[in-house]
Short mmCIF file of C-alpha atoms in Angstrom, two decimals:
data_model
loop_
_atom_site.label_atom_id
_atom_site.label_comp_id
_atom_site.label_asym_id
_atom_site.label_seq_id
_atom_site.Cartn_x
_atom_site.Cartn_y
_atom_site.Cartn_z
CA MET W 1 -17.99 -5.13 -10.61
CA SER W 2 -19.65 -8.12 -9.04
CA ARG W 3 -21.31 -7.74 -5.72
CA SER W 4 -20.03 -10.44 -3.48
CA ARG W 5 -21.58 -11.84 -0.34
CA ALA W 6 -18.81 -10.32 1.76
CA VAL W 7 -19.52 -6.86 0.39
CA SER W 8 -23.25 -7.38 0.91
CA ALA W 9 -22.51 -8.52 4.45
CA ALA W 10 -20.50 -5.37 5.06
CA SER W 11 -23.42 -3.26 3.83
CA ILE W 12 -25.86 -5.10 6.08
CA ILE W 13 -23.61 -4.75 9.13
CA LEU W 14 -23.19 -1.08 8.35
CA LEU W 15 -26.95 -0.58 8.10
CA LEU W 16 -27.59 -2.51 11.32
CA VAL W 17 -25.02 -0.50 13.22
CA LEU W 18 -26.40 2.75 11.80
CA ALA W 19 -29.96 1.70 12.63
CA SER W 20 -29.05 0.64 16.15
CA GLY W 21 -27.57 4.05 16.95
CA PRO W 22 -29.59 6.15 19.38
CA ALA W 23 -32.14 8.35 17.67
CA GLY W 24 -31.08 11.95 17.44
CA ALA W 25 -27.46 11.07 18.22
CA ALA W 26 -24.79 13.45 16.96
CA MET W 27 -23.43 12.88 13.47
CA PRO W 28 -20.72 10.22 13.57
CA ASP W 29 -17.11 11.25 12.94
CA ILE W 30 -16.21 11.01 9.25
CA ASP W 31 -12.64 11.13 7.94
CA PHE W 32 -12.13 12.10 4.31
CA SER W 33 -8.84 11.58 2.56
CA GLY W 34 -7.55 10.77 -0.87
CA PHE W 35 -4.63 10.37 -3.18
CA GLY W 36 -3.81 10.66 -6.81
CA THR W 37 -1.25 10.83 -9.55
CA ALA W 38 -1.07 12.88 -12.72
CA GLY W 39 1.33 11.02 -14.95
CA PHE W 40 2.81 11.00 -18.40
CA ALA W 41 4.79 8.17 -19.98
CA ILE W 42 6.38 7.75 -23.39
CA THR W 43 8.42 4.95 -24.95
CA ASP W 44 10.69 4.70 -27.96
CA THR W 45 8.64 2.11 -29.82
CA GLY W 46 5.41 2.17 -31.78
CA LYS W 47 5.31 -1.62 -32.12
CA ALA W 48 4.11 -2.48 -28.60
CA GLU W 49 2.63 -0.79 -25.56
CA PHE W 50 4.08 -0.58 -22.08
CA GLY W 51 1.52 -1.40 -19.36
CA ARG W 52 1.47 -0.75 -15.65
CA SER W 53 -0.36 -3.96 -14.74
CA GLN W 54 -2.05 -6.99 -16.26
CA SER W 55 -5.42 -5.31 -15.85
CA GLN W 56 -4.63 -2.68 -18.46
CA THR W 57 -5.15 -3.60 -22.09
CA THR W 58 -3.67 -0.44 -23.54
CA GLY W 59 -0.42 1.21 -22.56
CA ALA W 60 2.18 3.79 -23.45
CA ASN W 61 4.01 3.88 -26.77
CA ASP W 62 6.05 6.45 -28.69
CA GLN W 63 3.00 8.74 -28.93
CA GLY W 64 3.04 9.36 -25.16
CA ASP W 65 0.30 8.45 -22.72
CA VAL W 66 -1.30 10.35 -19.85
CA GLY W 67 -3.56 7.48 -18.82
CA LEU W 68 -0.97 4.89 -17.79
CA ASP W 69 -0.21 6.12 -14.26
CA SER W 70 -2.88 8.78 -13.74
CA LEU W 71 -5.48 7.99 -11.13
CA ILE W 72 -7.46 9.60 -8.38
CA ALA W 73 -9.02 8.04 -5.31
CA THR W 74 -10.97 9.28 -2.37
CA GLN W 75 -11.66 7.47 0.84
CA ALA W 76 -14.18 8.00 3.62
CA THR W 77 -14.21 6.35 7.02
CA VAL W 78 -17.25 6.65 9.23
CA HIS W 79 -16.49 6.12 12.91
CA LEU W 80 -19.74 4.78 14.28
CA SER W 81 -18.44 4.11 17.78
CA ASP W 82 -15.11 3.44 19.47
CA MET W 83 -15.38 -0.13 18.19
CA PHE W 84 -17.11 0.07 14.80
CA SER W 85 -16.19 1.91 11.64
CA ALA W 86 -16.84 1.61 7.93
CA THR W 87 -14.51 2.58 5.10
CA ALA W 88 -15.08 3.01 1.37
CA GLN W 89 -12.56 3.97 -1.30
CA VAL W 90 -13.54 5.03 -4.79
CA MET W 91 -10.88 5.13 -7.49
CA ALA W 92 -10.86 6.34 -11.08
CA ARG W 93 -8.08 4.91 -13.23
CA ARG W 94 -7.44 3.15 -16.51
CA PHE W 95 -8.68 -0.39 -16.24
CA LEU W 96 -9.26 -3.01 -18.91
CA GLY W 97 -10.42 -0.74 -21.72
CA GLY W 98 -8.55 2.33 -22.84
CA GLY W 99 -10.73 4.68 -20.82
CA PHE W 100 -10.98 5.55 -17.16
CA GLU W 101 -13.19 3.43 -14.98
CA LEU W 102 -14.65 4.09 -11.58
CA GLN W 103 -13.91 1.32 -9.11
CA VAL W 104 -14.51 0.53 -5.47
CA PRO W 105 -11.30 -1.24 -4.42
CA VAL W 106 -12.09 -0.93 -0.70
CA PHE W 107 -15.42 -1.23 1.09
CA PHE W 108 -15.53 -2.79 4.51
CA ALA W 109 -16.94 -2.70 8.01
CA LYS W 110 -14.36 -2.90 10.77
CA ALA W 111 -14.61 -3.88 14.41
CA GLU W 112 -11.75 -3.07 16.77
CA LEU W 113 -12.13 -5.92 19.20
CA THR W 114 -9.25 -4.71 21.34
CA HIS W 115 -6.67 -1.97 20.90
CA ASP W 116 -4.40 -4.50 19.12
CA LEU W 117 -6.89 -6.69 17.30
CA SER W 118 -9.44 -5.83 14.65
CA ILE W 119 -11.55 -7.68 12.13
CA ARG W 120 -12.78 -6.42 8.76
CA ILE W 121 -15.59 -7.78 6.62
CA GLY W 122 -16.12 -6.68 3.03
CA ARG W 123 -13.66 -5.75 0.30
CA PHE W 124 -10.06 -4.87 1.07
CA GLN W 125 -6.75 -4.88 -0.81
CA LEU W 126 -5.56 -8.43 -1.51
CA PRO W 127 -2.40 -8.40 0.61
CA VAL W 128 -0.12 -10.61 -1.47
CA PHE W 129 2.78 -8.19 -1.94
CA MET W 130 4.71 -6.11 0.57
CA ILE W 131 3.11 -2.90 -0.66
CA SER W 132 -0.19 -4.31 -1.99
CA ASP W 133 -2.08 -2.04 0.40
CA TYR W 134 -0.71 1.20 -1.03
CA ARG W 135 0.73 0.28 -4.42
CA GLN W 136 -1.54 2.84 -6.11
CA VAL W 137 -0.49 5.58 -3.68
CA GLY W 138 2.38 7.16 -5.61
CA TYR W 139 3.12 9.59 -2.78
CA SER W 140 3.85 6.71 -0.38
CA ASN W 141 6.38 5.18 -2.74
CA THR W 142 9.74 6.26 -4.09
CA TRP W 143 9.14 4.98 -7.62
CA VAL W 144 6.67 6.16 -10.29
CA ARG W 145 4.97 2.74 -10.41
CA PRO W 146 5.45 -0.71 -8.87
CA PRO W 147 7.68 -2.93 -11.04
CA ILE W 148 5.41 -4.97 -13.33
CA GLU W 149 7.85 -7.89 -13.20
CA LEU W 150 6.64 -8.57 -9.66
CA TYR W 151 3.44 -6.57 -9.17
CA GLY W 152 2.04 -7.71 -12.51
CA GLN W 153 2.03 -11.34 -11.43
CA ILE W 154 -1.35 -11.14 -9.72
CA PRO W 155 -4.17 -9.51 -11.67
CA PHE W 156 -6.36 -8.89 -8.61
CA ASP W 157 -6.21 -5.82 -6.42
CA SER W 158 -9.00 -6.58 -3.99
CA ASP W 159 -10.29 -9.51 -1.98
CA ASP W 160 -13.91 -9.99 -0.92
CA GLY W 161 -14.06 -11.68 2.44
CA ALA W 162 -12.82 -11.08 5.94
CA ASP W 163 -9.50 -10.49 7.61
CA VAL W 164 -8.00 -10.19 11.05
CA LEU W 165 -5.37 -7.54 11.82
CA TYR W 166 -3.11 -7.77 14.83
CA SER W 167 -0.35 -5.46 15.91
CA THR W 168 1.88 -5.43 18.95
CA THR W 169 5.09 -3.93 20.24
CA VAL W 170 7.58 -6.14 22.03
CA GLY W 171 10.54 -4.15 23.27
CA SER W 172 12.19 -2.63 20.20
CA PHE W 173 10.16 -4.76 17.78
CA ASP W 174 6.93 -3.58 16.18
CA ILE W 175 5.01 -6.53 14.80
CA SER W 176 1.90 -6.56 12.65
CA ALA W 177 0.12 -9.60 11.27
CA GLN W 178 -2.82 -10.21 8.99
CA ALA W 179 -4.81 -13.31 8.06
CA PHE W 180 -7.53 -13.28 5.43
CA TYR W 181 -10.05 -15.48 3.67
CA GLY W 182 -12.19 -14.63 0.68
CA LYS W 183 -12.51 -14.65 -3.08
CA THR W 184 -11.60 -12.50 -6.04
CA ASP W 185 -13.14 -11.85 -9.42
CA ALA W 186 -11.62 -10.06 -12.38
CA ASN W 187 -12.40 -9.71 -16.05
CA ILE W 188 -9.37 -9.10 -18.18
CA ALA W 189 -10.05 -8.53 -21.85
CA THR W 190 -12.15 -11.56 -22.86
CA THR W 191 -11.12 -13.68 -19.90
CA THR W 192 -12.98 -14.14 -16.64
CA ILE W 193 -10.63 -15.05 -13.84
CA GLN W 194 -11.56 -15.84 -10.31
CA THR W 195 -10.15 -17.33 -7.17
CA ARG W 196 -12.10 -19.18 -4.53
CA ARG W 197 -11.04 -20.27 -1.05
CA ASN W 198 -8.48 -17.53 -1.29
CA TRP W 199 -6.68 -17.37 2.03
CA GLY W 200 -3.37 -16.12 3.26
CA ALA W 201 -1.40 -14.59 6.05
CA ASN W 202 1.48 -12.18 6.41
CA VAL W 203 3.63 -10.81 9.17
CA THR W 204 5.81 -7.70 9.28
CA VAL W 205 8.49 -7.14 11.90
CA THR W 206 10.06 -3.70 12.23
CA LEU W 207 13.20 -2.96 14.19
CA GLY W 208 14.38 0.61 13.93
CA PRO W 209 14.83 1.44 10.25
CA LEU W 210 14.57 -2.22 9.14
CA SER W 211 11.31 -3.96 8.23
CA LEU W 212 10.97 -7.59 7.22
CA ARG W 213 7.83 -9.11 5.78
CA ALA W 214 6.80 -12.63 4.83
CA GLY W 215 3.49 -13.53 3.23
CA ARG W 216 1.71 -16.53 1.79
CA ASN W 217 -1.43 -16.81 -0.31
CA GLN W 218 -3.25 -19.88 -1.61
CA SER W 219 -6.39 -20.29 -3.63
CA GLN W 220 -8.29 -22.29 -6.20
CA PHE W 221 -7.93 -20.50 -9.48
CA THR W 222 -10.23 -20.52 -12.51
CA SER W 223 -9.75 -18.73 -15.80
CA ILE W 224 -12.51 -18.94 -18.38
CA SER W 225 -12.45 -17.65 -21.93
CA THR W 226 -14.12 -18.80 -25.11
CA SER W 227 -10.90 -18.98 -27.11
CA VAL W 228 -9.13 -21.11 -24.48
CA ASN W 229 -12.15 -23.40 -24.18
CA GLN W 230 -12.21 -23.84 -27.99
CA LEU W 231 -8.52 -24.70 -28.04
CA LEU W 232 -8.86 -27.20 -25.18
CA GLY W 233 -11.86 -28.76 -26.95
CA ALA W 234 -9.82 -29.14 -30.13
CA ILE W 235 -6.90 -30.71 -28.20
CA SER W 236 -9.28 -33.19 -26.60
CA ALA W 237 -10.96 -34.01 -29.92
CA ALA W 238 -7.55 -34.59 -31.56
CA GLY W 239 -6.93 -37.42 -29.12
CA PHE W 240 -5.15 -35.65 -26.26
CA PRO W 241 -7.81 -35.43 -23.53
CA ALA W 242 -5.22 -35.85 -20.75
CA LEU W 243 -3.31 -32.82 -22.01
CA ALA W 244 -6.53 -30.80 -22.32
CA ALA W 245 -7.43 -31.74 -18.73
CA ARG W 246 -3.97 -30.79 -17.48
CA LEU W 247 -4.06 -27.39 -19.20
CA ALA W 248 -7.63 -26.56 -18.18
CA PRO W 249 -7.49 -23.76 -15.62
CA VAL W 250 -10.54 -24.73 -13.62
CA ASN W 251 -10.17 -24.84 -9.84
CA VAL W 252 -6.44 -25.36 -10.15
CA PRO W 253 -4.21 -24.69 -7.14
CA PHE W 254 -2.51 -21.32 -7.01
CA ALA W 255 0.12 -20.37 -4.44
CA PHE W 256 2.13 -17.23 -3.87
CA THR W 257 4.96 -16.74 -1.40
CA ASP W 258 6.49 -13.31 -0.92
CA PHE W 259 9.43 -12.03 1.11
CA GLY W 260 10.20 -8.34 1.38
CA PHE W 261 12.39 -5.97 3.31
CA SER W 262 12.93 -2.27 3.59
CA LEU W 263 15.71 -0.29 5.19
CA ASP W 264 14.69 3.29 5.78
CA GLU W 265 17.59 5.31 7.16
CA THR W 266 17.73 9.10 7.40
CA HIS W 267 19.34 9.32 3.97
CA PHE W 268 19.81 5.83 2.64
CA GLN W 269 16.88 3.76 1.54
CA LEU W 270 16.88 0.16 0.33
CA GLN W 271 13.85 -1.94 -0.50
CA GLY W 272 13.55 -5.36 -2.03
CA GLU W 273 11.10 -8.15 -2.60
CA TYR W 274 11.17 -11.70 -3.89
CA ALA W 275 8.09 -13.70 -4.81
CA LYS W 276 7.48 -17.20 -6.03
CA GLN W 277 4.27 -18.09 -7.81
CA THR W 278 3.12 -21.61 -8.62
CA ALA W 279 0.01 -22.22 -10.63
CA GLY W 280 -1.84 -25.11 -12.23
CA GLY W 281 -3.43 -25.41 -15.64
CA PHE W 282 -1.72 -23.52 -18.45
CA VAL W 283 -0.75 -20.64 -16.15
CA ALA W 284 3.00 -20.36 -15.84
CA SER W 285 4.88 -20.54 -12.55
CA ALA W 286 7.31 -17.69 -12.03
CA VAL W 287 9.60 -15.83 -9.70
CA GLY W 288 9.75 -12.05 -9.54
CA GLU W 289 12.07 -9.76 -7.66
CA TYR W 290 13.30 -6.20 -7.42
CA LEU W 291 15.78 -4.10 -5.51
CA LEU W 292 15.38 -0.35 -5.06
CA ALA W 293 18.04 1.95 -3.64
CA GLY W 294 17.57 5.64 -2.93
CA TYR W 295 19.43 8.42 -1.19
CA ARG W 296 17.57 11.42 0.28
CA ILE W 297 19.29 14.76 0.03
CA GLY W 298 16.88 17.29 1.50
CA LYS W 299 13.80 17.35 -0.72
CA PHE W 300 15.42 15.23 -3.44
CA THR W 301 15.68 11.48 -3.59
CA PRO W 302 17.59 10.05 -6.53
CA TYR W 303 16.94 6.33 -6.86
CA ALA W 304 17.78 3.29 -8.96
CA MET W 305 15.95 0.02 -9.34
CA PHE W 306 16.36 -3.36 -10.94
CA ALA W 307 13.43 -5.74 -11.41
CA ARG W 308 13.00 -9.05 -13.15
CA GLU W 309 10.56 -11.87 -13.75
CA LYS W 310 11.56 -15.36 -14.68
CA ILE W 311 9.22 -18.14 -15.78
CA THR W 312 10.08 -21.35 -13.93
CA SER W 313 7.64 -23.76 -15.57
CA ALA W 314 8.20 -25.38 -18.97
CA ARG W 315 7.85 -22.93 -21.87
CA THR W 316 7.17 -25.65 -24.44
CA ASP W 317 5.02 -28.76 -24.43
CA THR W 318 5.86 -31.67 -26.71
CA THR W 319 2.83 -33.85 -25.98
CA ILE W 320 1.40 -33.05 -29.40
CA PRO W 321 3.94 -33.87 -32.11
CA GLN W 322 4.65 -31.03 -34.54
CA ILE W 323 3.76 -32.99 -37.62
CA GLY W 324 1.31 -32.46 -40.46
CA PRO W 325 -2.17 -31.31 -39.46
CA LEU W 326 -1.24 -31.31 -35.74
CA ILE W 327 1.21 -28.40 -36.16
CA PRO W 328 -1.36 -25.60 -35.56
CA LEU W 329 -2.60 -27.39 -32.44
CA ALA W 330 0.93 -27.91 -31.09
CA LEU W 331 1.72 -24.25 -31.74
CA GLY W 332 -1.55 -23.27 -30.06
CA VAL W 333 -0.58 -25.21 -26.92
CA ASN W 334 2.80 -23.49 -26.75
CA GLN W 335 1.20 -20.11 -27.31
CA LEU W 336 -1.22 -20.81 -24.50
CA ILE W 337 1.37 -21.79 -21.91
CA ASN W 338 3.28 -18.62 -22.76
CA SER W 339 0.26 -16.35 -22.56
CA VAL W 340 0.58 -15.43 -18.88
CA GLY W 341 3.80 -13.98 -17.51
CA ALA W 342 7.09 -13.62 -19.34
CA ASP W 343 10.82 -13.33 -18.87
CA GLN W 344 11.64 -9.65 -18.59
CA HIS W 345 13.95 -7.38 -16.67
CA THR W 346 14.04 -3.63 -16.20
CA SER W 347 16.68 -1.21 -15.00
CA SER W 348 15.38 2.14 -13.80
CA ALA W 349 16.72 5.43 -12.53
CA GLY W 350 14.70 8.32 -11.22
CA LEU W 351 14.39 11.37 -9.03
CA ARG W 352 11.72 12.15 -6.46
CA TRP W 353 11.29 15.77 -5.45
CA ASP W 354 9.13 16.52 -2.40
CA LEU W 355 7.52 19.80 -3.42
CA PHE W 356 5.30 20.16 -0.36
CA GLU W 357 4.31 18.09 2.65
CA SER W 358 1.73 16.25 0.56
CA VAL W 359 2.91 16.61 -3.05
CA ASP W 360 5.85 15.12 -4.90
CA LEU W 361 7.11 15.22 -8.46
CA LYS W 362 8.99 12.32 -10.01
CA ALA W 363 10.90 11.67 -13.19
CA GLN W 364 11.93 8.13 -14.11
CA VAL W 365 13.66 6.42 -16.98
CA ASP W 366 13.34 2.66 -17.52
CA ARG W 367 15.18 0.36 -19.84
CA VAL W 368 12.86 -2.61 -20.27
CA SER W 369 14.38 -5.81 -21.68
CA PRO W 370 11.73 -8.35 -22.63
CA GLN W 371 12.44 -11.82 -23.88
CA GLY W 372 10.31 -11.99 -27.01
CA ASN W 373 7.30 -9.79 -26.33
CA GLY W 374 7.86 -9.91 -22.58
CA LEU W 375 5.09 -8.22 -20.64
CA PHE W 376 4.32 -5.71 -23.41
CA ILE W 377 0.76 -5.19 -24.59
CA ASN W 378 -0.43 -5.45 -28.21
CA PRO W 379 2.95 -6.40 -29.71
CA GLN W 380 3.14 -5.97 -33.50
CA PRO W 381 5.27 -8.05 -35.86
CA GLY W 382 8.84 -6.83 -35.70
CA PHE W 383 8.64 -5.71 -32.07
CA GLN W 384 11.95 -6.09 -30.34
CA GLY W 385 13.36 -4.96 -27.02
CA PRO W 386 14.94 -3.32 -25.18
CA VAL W 387 12.51 -0.45 -24.85
CA TRP W 388 13.19 2.90 -23.20
CA VAL W 389 10.39 4.38 -21.12
CA GLY W 390 10.38 7.96 -19.80
CA SER W 391 7.86 8.98 -17.14
CA LEU W 392 6.79 12.05 -15.19
CA ALA W 393 4.43 11.83 -12.24
CA LEU W 394 2.92 14.34 -9.85
CA ASP W 395 1.67 12.51 -6.74
CA PHE W 396 -0.49 13.98 -4.03
CA VAL W 397 -2.42 13.03 -0.90
CA PHE W 398 -5.16 14.98 0.76
CA MET P 1 4.31 45.27 46.62
CA ARG P 2 1.49 43.27 45.11
CA ILE P 3 2.10 44.95 41.79
CA LEU P 4 5.75 43.94 42.00
CA ILE P 5 4.86 40.28 42.70
CA ALA P 6 2.39 40.29 39.84
CA ALA P 7 5.01 41.79 37.55
CA ALA P 8 7.56 39.20 38.66
CA LEU P 9 5.05 36.40 38.04
CA MET P 10 4.25 37.76 34.59
CA LEU P 11 7.92 38.00 33.81
CA ALA P 12 8.47 34.45 35.01
CA ALA P 13 5.52 33.27 32.93
CA SER P 14 6.79 34.99 29.82
CA LEU P 15 10.27 33.55 30.35
CA GLN P 16 8.72 30.13 30.77
CA GLN P 17 6.75 30.69 27.58
CA ALA P 18 9.84 31.57 25.63
CA HIS P 19 11.68 28.46 26.80
CA ALA P 20 8.60 26.26 27.06
CA ASP P 21 9.09 22.55 26.89
CA ILE P 22 6.86 20.31 24.85
CA VAL P 23 5.50 17.58 27.10
CA VAL P 24 4.19 14.20 26.02
CA ILE P 25 1.09 13.26 27.98
CA VAL P 26 -1.24 10.35 28.64
CA SER P 27 -4.46 10.21 30.64
CA ALA P 28 -4.05 10.27 34.43
CA SER P 29 -5.93 6.94 34.34
CA SER P 30 -3.41 5.37 31.93
CA THR P 31 -1.19 2.55 33.18
CA VAL P 32 1.74 4.03 31.24
CA SER P 33 4.09 6.14 33.35
CA LYS P 34 7.14 6.52 31.16
CA LEU P 35 7.99 5.98 27.48
CA SER P 36 11.27 6.23 25.66
CA PRO P 37 11.52 8.95 22.97
CA GLU P 38 12.21 6.18 20.45
CA LEU P 39 8.90 4.47 21.23
CA ILE P 40 7.01 7.80 21.17
CA ALA P 41 8.51 8.48 17.73
CA ARG P 42 7.42 5.01 16.56
CA ILE P 43 3.90 5.64 17.82
CA TYR P 44 3.69 8.96 15.95
CA GLN P 45 5.10 7.38 12.78
CA GLY P 46 2.44 4.67 12.88
CA LYS P 47 5.00 1.92 13.43
CA SER P 48 3.99 1.02 16.98
CA HIS P 49 0.34 0.73 17.94
CA THR P 50 0.99 0.78 21.71
CA LEU P 51 -1.07 3.96 22.10
CA THR P 52 -3.33 6.04 19.85
CA PRO P 53 -1.55 9.29 18.90
CA PHE P 54 -3.38 12.63 18.96
CA ASP P 55 -1.94 15.53 16.99
CA LEU P 56 -2.08 19.28 16.99
CA GLU P 57 -3.28 20.66 13.67
CA ARG P 58 -0.96 21.21 10.72
CA GLY P 59 0.79 24.54 10.79
CA SER P 60 1.10 24.54 14.58
CA SER P 61 4.62 25.53 15.64
CA VAL P 62 4.49 23.14 18.59
CA ARG P 63 3.66 20.29 16.21
CA LYS P 64 6.51 21.20 13.90
CA ALA P 65 8.97 21.41 16.79
CA PHE P 66 7.69 18.13 18.26
CA TYR P 67 8.22 16.15 15.04
CA THR P 68 11.54 17.75 14.20
CA ARG P 69 12.99 17.19 17.67
CA LEU P 70 11.50 13.76 18.24
CA ILE P 71 12.23 12.21 14.86
CA GLY P 72 15.36 14.30 14.49
CA GLN P 73 15.01 15.02 10.78
CA ASP P 74 14.30 18.18 8.84
CA ASP P 75 11.82 16.37 6.63
CA ALA P 76 10.03 14.72 9.58
CA ALA P 77 6.64 16.05 8.44
CA VAL P 78 6.95 14.54 4.94
CA ARG P 79 8.26 11.22 6.22
CA THR P 80 5.48 10.95 8.78
CA ARG P 81 2.79 11.82 6.24
CA GLU P 82 4.22 9.18 3.91
CA GLN P 83 4.06 6.55 6.65
CA TRP P 84 0.49 7.36 7.68
CA SER P 85 -0.72 7.45 4.05
CA LYS P 86 0.32 3.81 3.78
CA LEU P 87 -1.75 2.82 6.82
CA VAL P 88 -4.74 5.02 6.05
CA PHE P 89 -5.18 3.92 2.43
CA ALA P 90 -4.66 0.31 3.45
CA GLY P 91 -7.70 0.81 5.65
CA LYS P 92 -5.66 -0.45 8.58
CA ARG P 93 -5.42 2.61 10.81
CA ALA P 94 -6.94 6.07 11.02
CA ALA P 95 -4.53 8.99 10.81
CA PRO P 96 -3.95 10.75 14.15
CA LYS P 97 -6.89 12.91 15.13
CA GLU P 98 -5.97 16.59 14.85
CA PHE P 99 -6.88 19.27 17.38
CA HIS P 100 -7.06 22.97 16.78
CA SER P 101 -6.57 23.84 20.42
CA ALA P 102 -4.09 22.40 22.91
CA ALA P 103 -6.75 22.58 25.65
CA ASP P 104 -9.07 20.34 23.60
CA LEU P 105 -6.23 17.89 23.00
CA VAL P 106 -5.56 17.69 26.75
CA THR P 107 -9.26 17.02 27.41
CA ALA P 108 -9.36 14.29 24.75
CA VAL P 109 -6.20 12.60 26.06
CA ALA P 110 -7.57 12.73 29.62
CA ALA P 111 -10.72 10.92 28.46
CA ASP P 112 -8.97 8.05 26.61
CA PRO P 113 -6.68 5.69 28.54
CA ASN P 114 -5.17 4.48 25.22
CA ALA P 115 -4.34 7.95 23.93
CA ILE P 116 -1.09 9.88 23.82
CA GLY P 117 -0.65 13.57 23.05
CA TYR P 118 1.84 16.42 23.19
CA VAL P 119 1.36 20.05 24.16
CA ASP P 120 3.25 23.07 25.34
CA SER P 121 3.89 22.40 29.04
CA SER P 122 1.79 25.41 30.07
CA PHE P 123 -1.39 23.56 29.07
CA ILE P 124 -1.17 20.51 31.31
CA ASN P 125 -3.41 19.88 34.33
CA LEU P 126 -4.14 17.07 36.81
CA THR P 127 -6.25 15.02 34.36
CA VAL P 128 -3.12 14.05 32.41
CA LYS P 129 0.37 12.91 33.31
CA VAL P 130 3.64 13.79 31.65
CA ILE P 131 5.55 10.74 30.43
CA TYR P 132 8.31 12.53 28.55
CA THR P 133 9.60 16.07 28.11
CA VAL P 134 10.91 17.13 24.71
CA LYS P 135 13.69 19.60 25.46
CA PRO P 136 14.16 22.63 23.25
CA GLN P 137 17.15 22.36 20.97
CA PRO P 138 20.20 24.21 22.24
#
C-alpha cells in the first residue's frame, strides 16, 4: 500500500493536534466499531471462477469458497476536540492474491468547520457509487454483495486526498453533498493502475422514504503492465504507431457518472442505480445498472435483483488487417480492448433474516449470464455460461 | 395530615411514573423551540443533521419505546442501526453518543446548543426545554 502525501498530511495534522493538546489533559474520546461478514459461495462450474470485484484474482467455483465475501474490519475514531477528529479503518479481506490481506481503506483527519460543514484530509472511500461508502458493510445492505456488473467497473475503493462534506435540512428535504479531489493507486495482478487529478462531486436528496443521488467523477487514468507495453511496442514497430498511441493507457481521460435512487418504505424496498463510464486508451466504455426489490415481513426480507453491464465502445478494431504475419497482432489488439469489462447480466433472488439487532443471515442464488467469459476470473477452454451461484452470508456490526 | 399529603404525593408520583411520557429535549440555550416528530425521527435515523442526537444506552426501555413510537415500526432498532452503520463506516458521522443514565444525558444536552435528547419526563429540569412529547401508546 503506497503512502500518499494526503495520508502523510493526515498523520502530520493528527500529530500536531495531539501535540498541541494541553499537557495532562484527559484521554480523548475514542469510538470503536466494526463490521464483518462470514460467507460461503459455490458455483456449478469448475471452468471459471466467480469474483466479487476486479481486485480479486481468485473466486468461487464448484468446490465452494469461504474467502469470496468474508471480511472483517474495525474502525476507531479519536475525538480530539469538538472540531477535530481522526478516523482509521483496518480491513482484512481477500485482495489480489488468493489469501487475506490487511488493508487500511480509511485513514483521515476531519475538521468540523460548522455543524453542517466538514473537511477531511487523508484516505477515504472513493465515492463514485451510491453505496461506495458502505459497500463492504453487508449488514447495511439487503444483498450478499454489490452487483459486480456495476460495482466492478471501478477497481479502486479508496481515494487519497481531501473532501468537503455538507449537509442541510430544508423543510422536508434532507440534503447532503460531497466534493473531493485526490488520487488513487491500485495493483491488480501484474498491472499497476492509478488515477491522478481525481475529482468529483455528489449530492443526495432525501424526501421521506425516497432518496435520489447523482454523482460525477473525472480523472487522468494510467494503467501500466509489461505485457501491454510489449504489445503496444510490437504494434508500433509493425507500422501502426498511431494505433499504439491511441491504445496506450497513459494519462487518458476517465469519467464516471452515476445516478441512484432508493425507496425505503415500512415493508417495500426498491433500490436502483445506473452508471456510465467513459475511458480512453484500450479501456472499454460501459454502462452498468441494477434494480433491487425487497419486501420486509418482520425479521425476513425476501428480495430479487437484476444487474447488467454493457460495453458501449467498439469491441473489435480493424486498423491492423487480419492477414498473414499480422494476424497475431490483430488478435492481440482485440484481446486487449476486451480485457477490461464485459457484457454480462445476473438475476438474483435471496432472503435476509435479521437474527439480532446487529446480526443478519442471508442466502442468495444468482444466475450469471456472461457473454463469452464475461466478468469471470481464470476462464478455462470450454467455459460457458450461464452459471449458478449459491451464497450464504452472516453479517454483523459491532 | 402531613403523612396523608406525603402519601398522596407518592401516589401521584407513582401514577405519573406508570404513565410517564417520554420528552424530547434541547438545551435551554438552543434556538429550537419546537420540532415535528417527523424531523425528530429523521435526526435519530441519521437522515437530517439539524441537531446532534444523544441516545440512552441499548437495552433501556425508554429508548426502545422512543424508537418504536417515533419511527412507528417494530423493527425500528434494526432499521436505525442499519442507517447509522452506513454513516459511521463512511466516516461521515459519529453514531449517537450513548448515556447510561438519564440524568447524565440531560446534563450533556444542556451543555450543547446543537444537541437533542430524550428522557422520561421525570428527569427534566430548567437547563433543558421540552420540544416534543412522545405520548404512550393507547
